Coordinates of C-alpha atoms in Angstrom, one line a residue:
M20 CA 84.9 108.2 84.6
R21 CA 87.7 107.2 82.3
R22 CA 86.8 104.0 80.5
L23 CA 89.5 102.1 78.6
I24 CA 88.6 99.3 76.2
L25 CA 91.5 97.1 75.7
I26 CA 92.3 94.8 72.8
I27 CA 96.0 93.9 73.2
A28 CA 97.9 92.3 70.4
T29 CA 97.3 88.6 70.6
L30 CA 99.6 87.0 73.1
L31 CA 99.9 83.3 72.5
I32 CA 101.8 81.0 74.7
F33 CA 103.6 79.8 71.6
S34 CA 104.9 83.3 70.8
A35 CA 107.0 84.6 68.0
C36 CA 110.3 86.3 68.3
N37 CA 113.7 85.8 66.7
S38 CA 115.8 83.3 68.5
A39 CA 119.0 84.0 66.6
P40 CA 122.1 83.6 68.6
V41 CA 122.1 86.2 71.2
A42 CA 123.1 89.7 70.3
N43 CA 125.3 89.1 73.2
P44 CA 124.1 91.3 76.0
T45 CA 127.6 90.9 77.4
S46 CA 128.9 93.3 74.8
A47 CA 126.3 95.9 75.8
P48 CA 126.0 97.5 79.1
A49 CA 124.2 95.0 81.3
P50 CA 120.5 95.1 80.7
S51 CA 118.4 96.0 83.7
A52 CA 115.2 95.0 85.3
S53 CA 112.6 97.4 86.4
A54 CA 112.4 95.1 89.4
P55 CA 110.9 96.2 92.6
A56 CA 112.8 96.8 95.7
A57 CA 115.1 94.2 97.2
T58 CA 113.6 91.2 98.8
N59 CA 114.7 87.9 100.0
T60 CA 118.0 89.6 100.6
L61 CA 120.0 86.5 101.5
P62 CA 123.4 86.8 99.9
P63 CA 125.3 83.7 100.7
I64 CA 127.5 85.6 103.1
E65 CA 124.6 86.0 105.4
T66 CA 123.9 82.3 105.7
S67 CA 127.2 80.5 106.1
A68 CA 128.3 77.8 108.5
P69 CA 131.6 76.6 109.9
I70 CA 133.3 73.7 108.2
P71 CA 131.8 70.6 109.8
T72 CA 133.6 67.5 110.6
L73 CA 130.8 65.0 109.9
A74 CA 132.1 61.6 109.0
V75 CA 128.7 60.0 108.3
T76 CA 127.0 60.9 105.0
L77 CA 123.4 60.5 104.1
A78 CA 123.3 57.9 101.3
P79 CA 120.2 56.3 100.0
T80 CA 121.3 53.1 101.6
D81 CA 121.1 54.7 105.0
A82 CA 117.5 55.7 104.4
P83 CA 116.1 53.5 101.7
T84 CA 112.6 54.9 102.2
L85 CA 113.6 58.5 101.3
A86 CA 112.2 58.3 97.9
P87 CA 110.1 60.3 95.6
S88 CA 106.4 60.7 95.3
S89 CA 104.8 58.9 92.4
T90 CA 101.9 61.3 92.2
V91 CA 103.4 63.8 89.8
A92 CA 103.1 63.5 86.1
P93 CA 106.2 64.1 84.0
T94 CA 104.5 67.0 82.4
Q95 CA 105.0 68.9 85.6
A96 CA 108.7 69.5 84.9
P97 CA 109.3 73.2 85.0
T98 CA 106.0 75.0 84.6
S99 CA 105.7 76.3 81.1
A100 CA 105.6 79.8 82.4
P101 CA 105.1 81.7 85.6
S102 CA 102.5 83.7 83.8
T103 CA 100.9 83.4 80.4
A104 CA 98.4 85.3 78.2
T105 CA 96.1 83.6 75.8
V106 CA 93.3 84.8 73.5
P107 CA 89.9 83.2 73.8
S108 CA 86.9 83.9 71.6
G109 CA 85.6 87.5 71.7
G110 CA 89.0 89.1 71.6
A111 CA 89.6 89.2 75.4
V112 CA 93.0 88.1 76.6
T113 CA 93.1 85.7 79.5
Y114 CA 96.1 86.4 81.8
T115 CA 97.1 83.4 84.0
S116 CA 99.7 83.5 86.8
Q117 CA 100.5 80.0 88.0
V118 CA 102.8 81.5 90.6
L119 CA 100.1 83.6 92.2
G120 CA 97.3 81.2 91.4
I121 CA 94.9 83.6 89.7
S122 CA 93.6 84.4 86.2
F123 CA 91.5 87.2 84.7
M124 CA 90.4 88.6 81.3
Y125 CA 90.9 91.9 79.7
L126 CA 90.4 93.5 76.3
P127 CA 93.8 94.4 75.0
H128 CA 92.8 97.7 73.3
Q129 CA 90.5 100.4 74.5
G130 CA 89.9 104.0 73.4
G131 CA 92.9 103.8 71.1
E132 CA 95.3 102.7 73.9
T133 CA 97.0 99.4 74.3
V134 CA 96.5 97.6 77.6
G135 CA 99.3 95.6 79.1
T136 CA 100.0 93.5 82.2
F137 CA 103.1 93.3 84.5
E138 CA 103.6 90.8 87.2
S139 CA 105.9 91.8 90.1
G140 CA 106.1 89.9 93.4
D141 CA 102.6 89.2 94.7
K142 CA 101.0 91.8 92.4
V143 CA 99.8 91.9 88.8
Y144 CA 99.4 95.4 87.3
V145 CA 96.9 96.2 84.5
F146 CA 97.8 99.4 82.7
A147 CA 97.0 101.4 79.6
G148 CA 99.0 103.4 77.1
N149 CA 102.1 105.1 78.4
T150 CA 101.1 104.7 82.0
P151 CA 104.0 103.2 84.0
P152 CA 102.9 99.7 84.9
T153 CA 103.1 100.2 88.6
Q154 CA 100.8 103.3 88.4
G155 CA 98.1 101.2 86.8
Q156 CA 95.3 99.2 88.4
W157 CA 96.5 96.1 90.3
V158 CA 95.6 93.0 92.3
Q159 CA 97.6 91.7 95.1
V160 CA 97.5 88.1 96.4
F161 CA 97.8 87.4 100.2
Q162 CA 98.1 84.0 101.9
K163 CA 95.8 83.2 104.9
A164 CA 94.9 80.5 107.3
A165 CA 92.1 78.4 105.8
N166 CA 89.9 78.7 108.9
D167 CA 90.3 82.5 109.2
S168 CA 87.5 84.7 107.9
L169 CA 88.4 87.4 105.4
E170 CA 88.1 90.1 108.1
D171 CA 90.3 88.2 110.5
A172 CA 92.9 87.6 107.8
I173 CA 93.0 91.3 106.9
K174 CA 93.5 92.2 110.6
K175 CA 96.2 89.6 111.1
T176 CA 98.0 90.6 107.9
L177 CA 97.7 94.4 107.8
M178 CA 96.3 95.8 111.1
K179 CA 98.9 94.7 113.7
N180 CA 100.2 98.3 114.3
Y181 CA 97.0 100.2 113.8
S182 CA 94.3 101.2 116.2
P183 CA 91.0 99.4 115.8
Q184 CA 89.3 102.6 116.8
D185 CA 90.8 104.5 113.9
C186 CA 90.7 101.7 111.3
L187 CA 87.7 99.5 110.8
V188 CA 87.7 96.2 108.8
V189 CA 84.1 95.9 107.6
K190 CA 82.2 93.6 105.3
T191 CA 80.9 95.0 102.1
S192 CA 78.6 93.7 99.4
N193 CA 79.3 94.2 95.7
P194 CA 82.1 96.8 95.6
V195 CA 81.3 97.6 91.9
G196 CA 77.7 98.7 91.6
G197 CA 75.6 96.8 89.1
Q198 CA 78.0 93.9 88.8
T199 CA 77.3 90.2 89.5
N200 CA 79.8 88.0 91.3
P201 CA 79.8 84.3 92.1
P202 CA 78.1 83.5 95.4
S203 CA 81.4 82.1 96.8
Y204 CA 83.0 85.6 96.7
V205 CA 83.0 87.7 99.8
F206 CA 84.2 91.3 100.1
A207 CA 85.6 93.6 102.8
K208 CA 87.3 97.0 103.1
I209 CA 89.3 99.0 105.6
D210 CA 87.1 102.0 106.6
V211 CA 87.4 104.9 109.1
P212 CA 84.7 106.2 111.5
H213 CA 82.9 109.0 109.8
L214 CA 79.7 110.9 109.5
A215 CA 77.3 110.9 106.6
N216 CA 78.4 113.3 103.8
E217 CA 81.8 113.9 105.5
P218 CA 84.0 115.7 102.9
L219 CA 86.6 113.7 101.0
P220 CA 89.6 115.7 102.3
T221 CA 88.6 114.8 105.9
L222 CA 88.2 111.1 105.1
T223 CA 91.5 111.1 103.3
A224 CA 93.2 112.6 106.3
K225 CA 91.7 109.9 108.6
A226 CA 92.8 107.2 106.2
Q227 CA 96.4 108.2 106.7
K228 CA 96.2 106.7 110.2
C229 CA 95.4 103.3 108.5
P230 CA 97.4 100.9 106.3
Q231 CA 98.3 102.4 103.0
P232 CA 97.5 101.9 100.1
Y233 CA 94.8 99.6 101.5
T234 CA 92.6 102.3 103.0
A235 CA 91.5 104.6 100.1
F236 CA 88.7 107.0 99.4
G237 CA 87.7 108.6 96.1
G238 CA 88.2 105.4 94.1
I239 CA 87.5 101.7 94.1
A240 CA 89.7 99.6 96.5
Y241 CA 88.6 96.4 98.2
F242 CA 89.5 93.0 99.5
M243 CA 88.0 89.7 98.2
Q244 CA 88.0 86.1 99.1
D245 CA 86.7 83.1 97.2
T246 CA 85.4 80.8 99.9
N247 CA 86.2 77.8 97.6
H248 CA 89.9 78.7 98.0
P249 CA 90.2 79.6 101.7
D250 CA 94.0 79.8 101.7
R251 CA 94.2 83.1 99.9
F252 CA 92.6 86.5 99.6
L253 CA 93.0 89.4 97.2
F254 CA 93.2 93.2 97.3
F255 CA 92.2 95.3 94.3
S256 CA 93.3 98.9 93.7
I257 CA 91.2 100.2 90.8
G258 CA 90.8 103.9 91.2
Q259 CA 88.2 105.9 89.2
Y260 CA 88.3 104.4 85.8
A261 CA 87.4 101.1 84.2
I262 CA 89.5 98.7 82.2
L263 CA 87.1 96.2 80.6
S264 CA 87.1 92.5 79.9
A265 CA 84.4 90.6 78.0
N266 CA 80.7 91.6 78.1
N267 CA 81.4 95.2 79.2
Q268 CA 82.5 94.0 82.6
P269 CA 85.6 95.4 84.4
W270 CA 88.6 93.1 84.3
Q271 CA 88.6 92.6 88.1
N272 CA 85.1 91.0 87.8
S273 CA 86.6 88.2 85.7
I274 CA 89.1 87.2 88.4
K275 CA 89.4 83.5 89.2
L276 CA 91.5 81.7 91.8
L277 CA 93.3 78.5 90.6
D278 CA 93.5 75.3 92.5
S279 CA 96.7 75.0 94.5
G280 CA 99.2 72.5 93.3
S281 CA 99.1 69.1 95.0
T282 CA 101.6 68.7 97.9
S283 CA 103.3 65.7 99.5
G284 CA 103.6 66.2 103.2
G285 CA 104.2 69.9 102.9
T286 CA 106.7 69.5 100.1
S287 CA 105.3 71.1 96.9
N288 CA 105.3 69.0 93.7
A289 CA 105.9 72.2 91.7
Y290 CA 109.3 72.0 90.1
L291 CA 111.9 73.7 92.3
D292 CA 115.6 74.0 91.4
D293 CA 116.8 76.9 93.6
R294 CA 120.3 77.3 95.0
S295 CA 119.9 80.8 96.4
T296 CA 119.9 79.7 100.1
A297 CA 120.9 76.6 102.1
Q298 CA 117.2 76.0 102.8
S299 CA 116.2 76.2 99.1
V300 CA 119.0 73.7 98.2
I301 CA 117.7 71.1 100.6
T302 CA 114.1 71.8 99.6
S303 CA 115.1 71.4 95.9
H304 CA 116.9 68.2 96.7
V305 CA 113.8 66.7 98.3
N306 CA 111.6 68.1 95.6
A307 CA 113.7 66.3 93.0
L308 CA 113.4 63.0 95.0
N309 CA 109.6 63.5 95.2
L310 CA 109.4 64.0 91.4
K311 CA 111.6 60.9 90.8
Q312 CA 114.2 63.2 89.2
Y313 CA 117.1 61.3 90.7
L314 CA 119.9 62.8 88.6
R315 CA 118.8 66.3 89.6
A316 CA 118.7 65.2 93.3
Y317 CA 122.2 63.8 92.9
S318 CA 123.4 67.1 91.4
Y319 CA 122.9 69.0 94.6
W320 CA 125.9 67.1 96.1
N321 CA 129.1 69.1 95.5
L322 CA 131.6 66.4 96.0
P323 CA 132.6 63.8 93.3
P324 CA 131.6 60.1 93.9
G325 CA 134.2 58.4 96.0
S326 CA 134.9 61.4 98.2
P327 CA 134.7 60.5 101.9
S328 CA 131.6 62.6 102.4
A329 CA 129.9 62.1 99.1
P330 CA 127.1 59.7 98.2
Q331 CA 127.8 56.5 96.3
S332 CA 127.8 56.3 92.5
F333 CA 124.7 57.7 90.8
E334 CA 123.4 54.1 90.1
Q335 CA 123.6 53.2 93.8
F336 CA 122.1 56.6 94.8
Q337 CA 119.1 56.0 92.6
A338 CA 118.6 52.4 93.6
G339 CA 118.6 53.4 97.3
Y340 CA 115.3 55.2 96.7
A341 CA 113.5 52.3 94.9
N342 CA 111.1 51.7 97.8
T343 CA 110.4 55.3 98.7
A344 CA 107.0 56.8 97.8
S345 CA 107.3 60.3 99.2
I346 CA 109.2 62.5 101.6
Q347 CA 108.1 65.2 103.9
L348 CA 110.8 67.8 104.9
K349 CA 111.0 70.1 107.9
I350 CA 114.0 72.4 108.3
G351 CA 115.2 73.7 111.7
T352 CA 117.3 76.8 112.5
V353 CA 120.0 77.2 109.9
T354 CA 123.4 78.4 111.1
G355 CA 126.4 79.6 109.2
D356 CA 129.9 81.1 109.3
V357 CA 132.4 82.4 106.8
G358 CA 136.1 82.2 106.4
A359 CA 138.7 82.9 103.6
G360 CA 135.9 83.4 101.0
Q361 CA 134.3 80.1 101.9
L362 CA 130.7 80.0 103.0
Y363 CA 129.4 77.1 105.1
Y364 CA 125.9 76.3 106.3
S365 CA 124.5 73.8 108.8
V366 CA 120.9 72.7 108.1
P367 CA 119.0 70.5 110.7
V368 CA 116.2 68.5 109.1
T369 CA 113.4 66.1 109.8
L370 CA 112.6 63.7 107.0
I371 CA 109.4 61.6 107.1
A372 CA 109.4 59.0 104.4
Q373 CA 106.5 56.9 103.1
T374 CA 107.5 53.6 101.5
T375 CA 105.9 51.9 98.6
S376 CA 104.5 49.4 101.1
A377 CA 102.7 52.3 103.0
A378 CA 105.2 52.2 106.0
T379 CA 106.4 55.4 107.6
Q380 CA 110.0 56.1 108.6
T381 CA 111.3 59.2 110.4
F382 CA 114.8 60.6 110.2
V383 CA 116.6 63.5 111.9
G384 CA 119.9 64.9 111.0
C385 CA 122.1 67.6 109.6
Y386 CA 123.2 68.6 106.1
I387 CA 126.3 70.7 105.6
L388 CA 126.4 72.9 102.6
H389 CA 129.3 74.9 101.1
L390 CA 129.7 77.7 98.6
A391 CA 133.0 79.3 97.4
N392 CA 132.1 83.0 97.4
P393 CA 131.0 83.6 93.7
A394 CA 132.6 87.0 93.7
I395 CA 136.0 85.4 93.9
Q396 CA 135.4 82.5 91.5
A397 CA 137.6 83.6 88.6
S398 CA 137.0 81.1 85.8
P399 CA 134.4 78.6 84.7
P400 CA 132.9 76.3 85.6
S401 CA 130.8 78.0 88.3
H402 CA 130.6 76.1 91.6
P403 CA 127.1 76.7 93.1
L404 CA 125.9 76.2 96.7
G405 CA 125.6 72.5 97.3
I406 CA 125.6 69.7 99.8
E407 CA 129.0 68.7 101.2
S408 CA 128.1 66.1 103.8
A409 CA 125.2 64.9 105.9
K410 CA 124.5 62.8 108.9
V411 CA 121.0 61.5 109.3
Q412 CA 119.6 58.8 111.7
Q413 CA 116.3 57.1 111.9
V414 CA 114.2 57.9 115.0
A415 CA 110.8 56.7 116.3
N416 CA 107.9 57.9 114.2
N417 CA 106.0 59.4 117.2
V418 CA 109.0 61.4 118.6
K419 CA 108.9 65.2 118.6
T420 CA 111.8 66.1 116.4
D421 CA 112.2 69.9 117.1
D422 CA 114.5 69.2 120.1
L423 CA 116.4 66.6 118.2
M424 CA 117.0 69.0 115.3
S425 CA 118.3 71.6 117.7
H426 CA 121.2 69.3 118.5
A427 CA 121.6 67.6 115.1
C428 CA 124.4 69.7 113.8
E429 CA 127.7 69.1 115.6
I430 CA 129.2 72.4 114.4
Q431 CA 127.1 75.5 114.5
G432 CA 127.8 79.1 113.6
Q433 CA 125.5 82.1 113.9
A434 CA 121.8 81.4 113.8
L435 CA 120.4 82.8 110.5
T436 CA 117.0 84.6 110.6
P437 CA 114.9 83.6 107.6
T438 CA 114.5 86.5 105.3
A439 CA 110.9 87.5 104.5
V440 CA 109.9 86.7 101.0
G441 CA 109.6 90.0 99.2
D442 CA 109.5 91.0 95.6
P443 CA 110.7 88.0 93.5
A444 CA 111.4 90.4 90.6
N445 CA 114.1 92.2 92.6
I446 CA 117.6 91.5 91.2
D447 CA 119.7 94.2 92.7
A448 CA 123.1 93.4 94.2
T449 CA 121.7 93.2 97.8
R450 CA 120.0 90.0 97.0
Y451 CA 121.6 86.6 96.0
L452 CA 119.5 84.8 93.5
D453 CA 120.5 81.5 91.9
D454 CA 117.3 79.9 90.8
R455 CA 116.6 77.7 87.7
S456 CA 113.0 76.7 88.6
D457 CA 111.6 78.5 85.5
A458 CA 112.7 80.5 82.6
V459 CA 112.1 83.9 84.2
Q460 CA 114.0 82.9 87.3
V461 CA 117.0 81.9 85.2
L462 CA 117.1 85.4 83.5
R463 CA 116.6 87.1 86.9
S464 CA 119.5 85.0 88.2
L465 CA 121.7 85.9 85.2
F466 CA 121.3 89.6 85.7
N467 CA 121.4 89.4 89.5
A468 CA 124.9 87.8 89.0
V469 CA 125.8 90.7 86.6
N470 CA 124.7 93.2 89.2
R471 CA 126.8 91.5 91.9
K472 CA 129.8 91.3 89.5
E473 CA 129.7 87.5 89.7
Y474 CA 130.5 86.9 86.1
V475 CA 131.4 83.2 86.3
R476 CA 128.0 82.6 87.8
A477 CA 126.4 84.8 85.1
Y478 CA 128.1 82.8 82.4
S479 CA 126.9 79.5 83.8
Y480 CA 123.3 80.2 83.0
W481 CA 124.1 79.7 79.3
E482 CA 123.5 76.1 78.2
P483 CA 126.8 74.2 77.4
G484 CA 127.3 74.0 73.7
A485 CA 124.5 76.4 72.8
A486 CA 124.8 79.7 71.0
Q487 CA 126.7 81.1 74.0
P488 CA 128.3 84.5 74.2
Q489 CA 131.9 84.8 73.4
P490 CA 134.5 82.9 75.5
F491 CA 134.3 83.8 79.2
A492 CA 137.0 86.5 79.1
Q493 CA 135.2 88.4 76.4
F494 CA 131.8 87.8 78.1
Q495 CA 133.2 89.3 81.3
Q496 CA 134.8 92.2 79.5
G497 CA 131.5 93.0 77.8
Y498 CA 130.2 94.1 81.2
A499 CA 133.3 96.2 82.2
N500 CA 131.4 99.5 81.8
T501 CA 128.1 98.2 83.3
A502 CA 127.1 99.5 86.7
S503 CA 123.7 97.8 87.0
V504 CA 120.9 96.1 85.1
Q505 CA 117.1 96.1 85.4
L506 CA 114.9 93.4 83.8
M507 CA 111.3 93.4 82.8
T508 CA 109.8 90.2 81.3
G509 CA 106.7 89.5 79.2
A510 CA 104.5 86.5 78.8
V511 CA 106.5 83.3 78.6
G512 CA 106.0 81.0 75.7
S513 CA 106.6 77.3 75.7
D514 CA 107.0 74.3 73.4
S515 CA 108.0 70.7 73.8
G516 CA 108.8 67.6 71.9
A517 CA 110.7 64.3 72.2
G518 CA 111.4 65.0 75.9
Q519 CA 112.7 68.5 75.3
L520 CA 111.2 71.7 76.8
Y521 CA 111.7 75.1 75.2
Y522 CA 110.8 78.5 76.7
T523 CA 110.8 81.9 75.1
V524 CA 110.9 85.1 77.2
P525 CA 110.4 88.7 75.9
V526 CA 112.5 91.1 77.8
L527 CA 113.2 94.8 78.3
L528 CA 116.7 95.5 79.8
V529 CA 117.7 98.9 81.1
A530 CA 121.4 99.3 81.9
K531 CA 123.3 102.0 83.8
T532 CA 126.9 102.4 82.7
T533 CA 129.7 103.3 85.0
D534 CA 129.6 106.9 83.7
N535 CA 125.9 107.1 84.6
A536 CA 124.5 106.8 81.0
T537 CA 121.4 104.7 80.3
Q538 CA 121.0 102.1 77.6
T539 CA 117.9 100.2 76.9
F540 CA 117.6 96.8 75.1
A541 CA 114.7 94.7 74.1
G542 CA 114.3 91.2 72.6
C543 CA 113.8 87.6 73.3
Y544 CA 115.7 84.8 75.1
T545 CA 115.2 81.1 74.3
L546 CA 115.8 78.6 77.1
H547 CA 116.0 74.8 77.0
L548 CA 115.7 71.8 79.4
S549 CA 115.8 68.1 78.7
R550 CA 113.1 66.7 80.9
P551 CA 114.8 65.9 84.3
E552 CA 113.0 62.6 84.7
I553 CA 114.6 61.2 81.6
Q554 CA 118.1 62.5 82.2
G555 CA 120.0 59.4 83.3
V556 CA 123.7 60.0 83.1
P557 CA 125.6 62.6 85.1
P558 CA 126.1 65.5 85.0
F559 CA 122.6 66.9 85.3
Q560 CA 121.9 69.7 82.8
P561 CA 119.5 72.3 84.4
L562 CA 117.3 74.8 82.6
G563 CA 119.7 77.1 80.7
I564 CA 119.8 79.8 78.0
R565 CA 120.1 78.5 74.5
S566 CA 120.0 81.7 72.5
A567 CA 119.0 85.3 72.5
N568 CA 118.2 88.1 70.1
I569 CA 118.6 91.5 71.8
H570 CA 118.8 94.9 70.2
V571 CA 119.1 98.5 71.4
V572 CA 115.8 100.6 71.7
A573 CA 115.1 104.2 72.6
N574 CA 115.6 105.0 76.3
G575 CA 112.2 105.6 78.0
A576 CA 110.4 103.3 75.5
G577 CA 109.0 101.3 78.4
A578 CA 107.1 98.0 78.1
S579 CA 105.8 98.9 74.7
A580 CA 109.2 98.2 73.2
M581 CA 109.2 94.7 74.6
P582 CA 108.2 92.0 72.0
Q583 CA 104.7 90.8 72.6
S584 CA 105.7 87.2 71.8
C585 CA 108.7 85.1 70.8
V586 CA 109.3 81.9 68.9
P587 CA 111.9 79.3 69.8

C-alpha cells in the first residue's frame, strides 16, 4: 500500500503574497479556472419576465415589520473564507470548509511529496505530488432529511434508477481496519450480491450496474454520517493508499462536521450578495434586511429615489424597518421574458415578518426585476440585475399562500424551472455568475464575465478608486485575444481593522487564446469590503478587488505554481 506522509508548507489564514497593483490580467490572455463542468446554468436570458405595469411599490412604510433579525453579530459580514487551512501543533494542517461544513487534518509532506487540497463544488480533494487534484482522494458532502437514516438517504439520493436486487445499500462497521471513530459516526456502502471469494473482475463488472463512482471494489470507498449532524452525510473515495494526518491516522479519520449556521425562518444569516438570478437577488435583499445591512438592501433596487416605482429615500427606507425583528422568505414560480436585449423577471413571494414586539405579519406579492443584457452593455458603469418594482399586500397569518402567490404577478412570462445547483467552481460561458458573497465568488464572477465577453461587468468587480486595471477601453482590449479562462483558487486569507475587511486569494489562471495557445498565470488578488452594517450613505460599496499581483508561469505547472499564501 502506498503511504504518503504530508507536511504541507504552513498555510496560515493571514497569508503572504505580494499585493502590488495587479499585473493587469486584462493585458494577458484571460486567466482560466480549472473549474468543473457547468452548473447552475442560469444565464439571465433563461429567466426573464415581461415588463410589468405594477403601480404599487413595496416600501418599508407598506410593511413596517419587514425588518432584519437582530441575532447576527457584525462579525458575520462576508465569511473570511469559504475554506481555510491552518497549522496546529504537531505539524498537521487543518483544512476547514465553511461552505461544506466540514474540517479535517492532514500532514502536508509525506515521502518527499507535497500534499495539497482542492475544493470544487460539494467535494474536497486531497492529493499528493504531481497528481491532478481531481485524481486524488476526496470527500463529498450530501444533504439529507434529518429524520432519514443513512441508508435511506443513500437510496433517495443515488439509487432512484438502479435495481435494489443488483445494488444493495448495507451498513458497515469501521471501514478502515484498526481505526477508532466517535460513537456518533455510522457507516454504509453500496454493495452487490456476491459469493465468498468471488474474483475482483466479476465484482467490478457487477458494480457497473450500480451508481458510479459510489460502488467500488479494490479500494476504500464508503458513506458516513455523524448522527449529531443529521442533515448531512459524506462519501469518501480513498483507494488503496493512505494520506496521513496526526498520530499516524488517515486524514479521513480526522473528519469533523461543523454546526450549521443559524437561520431565521429559513433565511440563512450567512452573508449573501448574489445577483446571478432573480431568486438570488430577492434572497440577498431579505438577507441584508435580516442582517440589518439596510444600505445593501436598498442597493438591490435599480431605480433612483423619486422614480414612480422606486422606494423612498434611503433614510425613509431604513426607518421603515425599525420595528422589524426578522423576515422569512418563500419564493413561488419565477417567470420571465425577453425583448430588445432587456430581461425581465416576475418573482412571487411570501414574506413572514416578526416584529420587535413579537407580533407576526404575513405579506404576499410580486417583485419585478430587470437586467439589460450584460453582453450589450458597452461602457461603465455596469447595471446588474435588480428590483424595478414590487406590489406586496398584507394577508391573514393563517392563510395558505401558495395559491395567492400563483396569482400575485399581474404580468407573467414563461415559467422558469429552477436550475439544479451544480459545481460552484464552474465559470464557463454557459453559466451566468454575478456573486459578491465572498472573495472567491467575486473572482469566479470576474472570469465568468470574461468568458461570456461581458467586459463592463468584468470591470465592475474592481473596487472604485483602487489599483484598477487601465481605463475600461484598455481593460477590454487586453482580452481581445482571449478565448476562455479557467480559475483555481487556494486557501483564502483574511484581515480586518477599523470596520474594514480584507481578503487575499492565491490563484492559478489558465487562458486559451483565440489561436488556441495556452498561457498560465499565478499570483494573488486582494479584495476589500467596508463592513456593510456601518455603510450609511448611498451608494453601497460591495466586496471588490483592490489589487492583484499576477505573473506568467510555465504551462502545466499545476497547483504547485499557485502561491501557498498571500498578504494584503
